[in-house]
Amino acid sequence: MPSPLPTGKLSRGAVVGKAALRIGASQAKGYLKRRLGSSEQEEAQQNQTHEETAQILIDALGHLKGVSVKIAQQVALGMPFLPPAYLEKISQSFSRVPPINRALIRKIIRQELGANPEAVFDTFESEPFGAASLGQVHRASYEGQMLAVKVQYPGIAKSIDADMGMLRFALTRFAKGQNVDHLMDEISGRLREEVNYESEADNTRYFREHLDMADIVIPKIYESVSTAKILSTQFLEGMHFDTFMQSAPPQELRDHYAQLIFDSFFVSLYRLRQIHADPNPGNFLFMKERKLGMIDFGCVKRIDEVFLQQFNTLHLSLIDQIDEEEIVHQYVQMRMIDEAPMEEMLSFYREVIRPLDQLYIEIFRGDYYDFGGDADFAKRGFDAIIAVQQKQRHTVHKLNEEYIFLDRTLLGYYAMFERMGARIDTRFAVGMMREFE
C-alpha cells in the first residue's frame, strides 16, 4: 500500500527540514573536497554534489508527492539553465506519484459532491486511468455521457508555501547564488491557479468557446459534478503521445498534428491573449479523423497587451534582421538589458542574449522548418543556455517572466516536434505576427 500523502504543516515541514539538512551537509562535504582536490577533481566533485543534491530532492518529492512534483516540473521547464543532473533527476518524478486509495477517493467525493461516487455518477471506476501531478483521473458515466473525473490530492493547496521553500533553498545552490526569486514567484502564482479546479474549468470553457480551430477538440465541463477540488469533463477517446509514436504514424500525420499544436499556440497568443502554458505531451490526445484533443488547462498564462506588442516587434525585427542597436533598444524596453552606453549594451547582448534569440528565431528563417532534419534543436538550445550560465552569473534576474513563459512553452513544443520528426509550415504564424504589428 502506498504511503499516505503528508498534508499537515508539521509532517510536510519535517520532510522539508530533513531535505534541507541533507542538502546542506552534501554541499559542505563537496566544498571541502573541492578545496583539497586538483582543478580536474574540482569539476568532477561539483557534478557529484549536484547529483547528490538532485537525489535528495527526488527523495523528498517522493514523500511529499503532488504539488512538489508539479513545482519540480515547472522549475525544469522554466529554469533550463540549471545543471543537467537536476533536470535529468527531476524528469524521473513526472509520473511517480502513487494513487490515492479508494477510501480516500470516496471521502473526497462525498465531501465535495455530498454523496458517495455511486450515488453521484451512473458509474464510477475506483481505479484511476490517469495521473495528474496534483491529483488523479477516474473514468465515470453521468447522464449518459462518459466523463473524466479529476480528483485533487487532499491538502495540496496548503502545502505550496512549504514545498516552494524547499525548492527555493535547493535552487539557490544549483543556480550559483543567482536571483531566482521572481521566477519562483511566477511558478508559485501559476500553481495557486492550478490547485483551484474552478479556475481550470473557467479556462477550459474559455478555450472551448474561443479557440476556433476545426481539428482541435477541447472537452466540455460538467459543472453540476465539478467543484474547486473535483473537475468532471467530457471523456475524450484518443492516444497519448507515446502510444501515438509507437503506432508508427506516417510522416504526413505527424506533420499534421505538430502543425495543429504549433498553430494553436499562435492563435491563442495573438487572438486570445493567453496560452496553454504547460507544454507537456500528456496534455494532448491524438484522436480519430485527424482530430487533436487538448486537455488540462490548469496552467494558462494571460499575456499583457503592452508586453505582447514588444515581444512581437522584437521577433519580427529578428526575423527581418534589422540593426543590432535597435534590437538592443527593444531589449531595454523589455527590461532584459540594463540602460548603459551602447557599446556596453551591445557587448552584453552579443555575449548573453544573441545566442539565445538567434536560436529561437531560427525556426522562422524560412517558410518551413524540418525538426526531423534537425534532431538536436532542443539540445542546442539547452547548450546555449548553459553557455550563458557559465559566462554570466548574474543575468537570470533580468529575464522577463512573460518572455520566459512564452519561450519555454515553445521550446517544450519543439522538443515534442523533434521526437515526432515533424516538418512545420511557419507562414501562418509569421503572418499572424505581421497582422498584429
mmCIF file of C-alpha atoms in Angstrom, residues 2-6 12 15 19 54-69 72 90 92-93 96-98 153 166-167:
data_model
loop_
_atom_site.group_PDB
_atom_site.id
_atom_site.type_symbol
_atom_site.label_atom_id
_atom_site.label_comp_id
_atom_site.label_asym_id
_atom_site.label_seq_id
_atom_site.Cartn_x
_atom_site.Cartn_y
_atom_site.Cartn_z
ATOM 1 C CA PRO A 2 1.457 3.434 -0.925
ATOM 2 C CA SER A 3 2.480 5.708 1.895
ATOM 3 C CA PRO A 4 -0.075 8.405 2.752
ATOM 4 C CA LEU A 5 0.301 11.914 1.421
ATOM 5 C CA PRO A 6 1.662 14.123 4.236
ATOM 6 C CA ARG A 12 5.448 18.244 5.422
ATOM 7 C CA VAL A 15 10.246 16.256 5.196
ATOM 8 C CA ALA A 19 15.909 17.501 2.973
ATOM 9 C CA ALA A 54 19.192 16.307 -7.007
ATOM 10 C CA GLN A 55 18.704 12.853 -5.495
ATOM 11 C CA ILE A 56 17.855 14.369 -2.107
ATOM 12 C CA LEU A 57 15.219 16.483 -3.838
ATOM 13 C CA ILE A 58 13.778 13.457 -5.651
ATOM 14 C CA ASP A 59 13.600 11.511 -2.373
ATOM 15 C CA ALA A 60 11.799 14.411 -0.681
ATOM 16 C CA LEU A 61 9.420 14.788 -3.617
ATOM 17 C CA GLY A 62 8.612 11.108 -3.360
ATOM 18 C CA HIS A 63 7.414 11.696 0.205
ATOM 19 C CA LEU A 64 5.649 14.997 -0.447
ATOM 20 C CA LYS A 65 4.007 13.912 -3.722
ATOM 21 C CA GLY A 66 1.506 16.124 -5.503
ATOM 22 C CA VAL A 67 2.394 19.772 -5.590
ATOM 23 C CA SER A 68 6.141 19.291 -5.119
ATOM 24 C CA VAL A 69 6.290 17.147 -8.225
ATOM 25 C CA ALA A 72 9.731 20.457 -9.908
ATOM 26 C CA ILE A 90 13.562 15.705 -11.941
ATOM 27 C CA GLN A 92 12.127 10.866 -13.318
ATOM 28 C CA SER A 93 9.498 12.314 -10.961
ATOM 29 C CA ARG A 96 5.913 8.726 -9.873
ATOM 30 C CA VAL A 97 3.016 9.997 -7.804
ATOM 31 C CA PRO A 98 1.231 6.948 -6.300
ATOM 32 C CA TYR A 153 -4.877 15.269 -3.667
ATOM 33 C CA MET A 166 12.411 23.587 -0.080
ATOM 34 C CA LEU A 167 12.833 24.022 -3.844
#
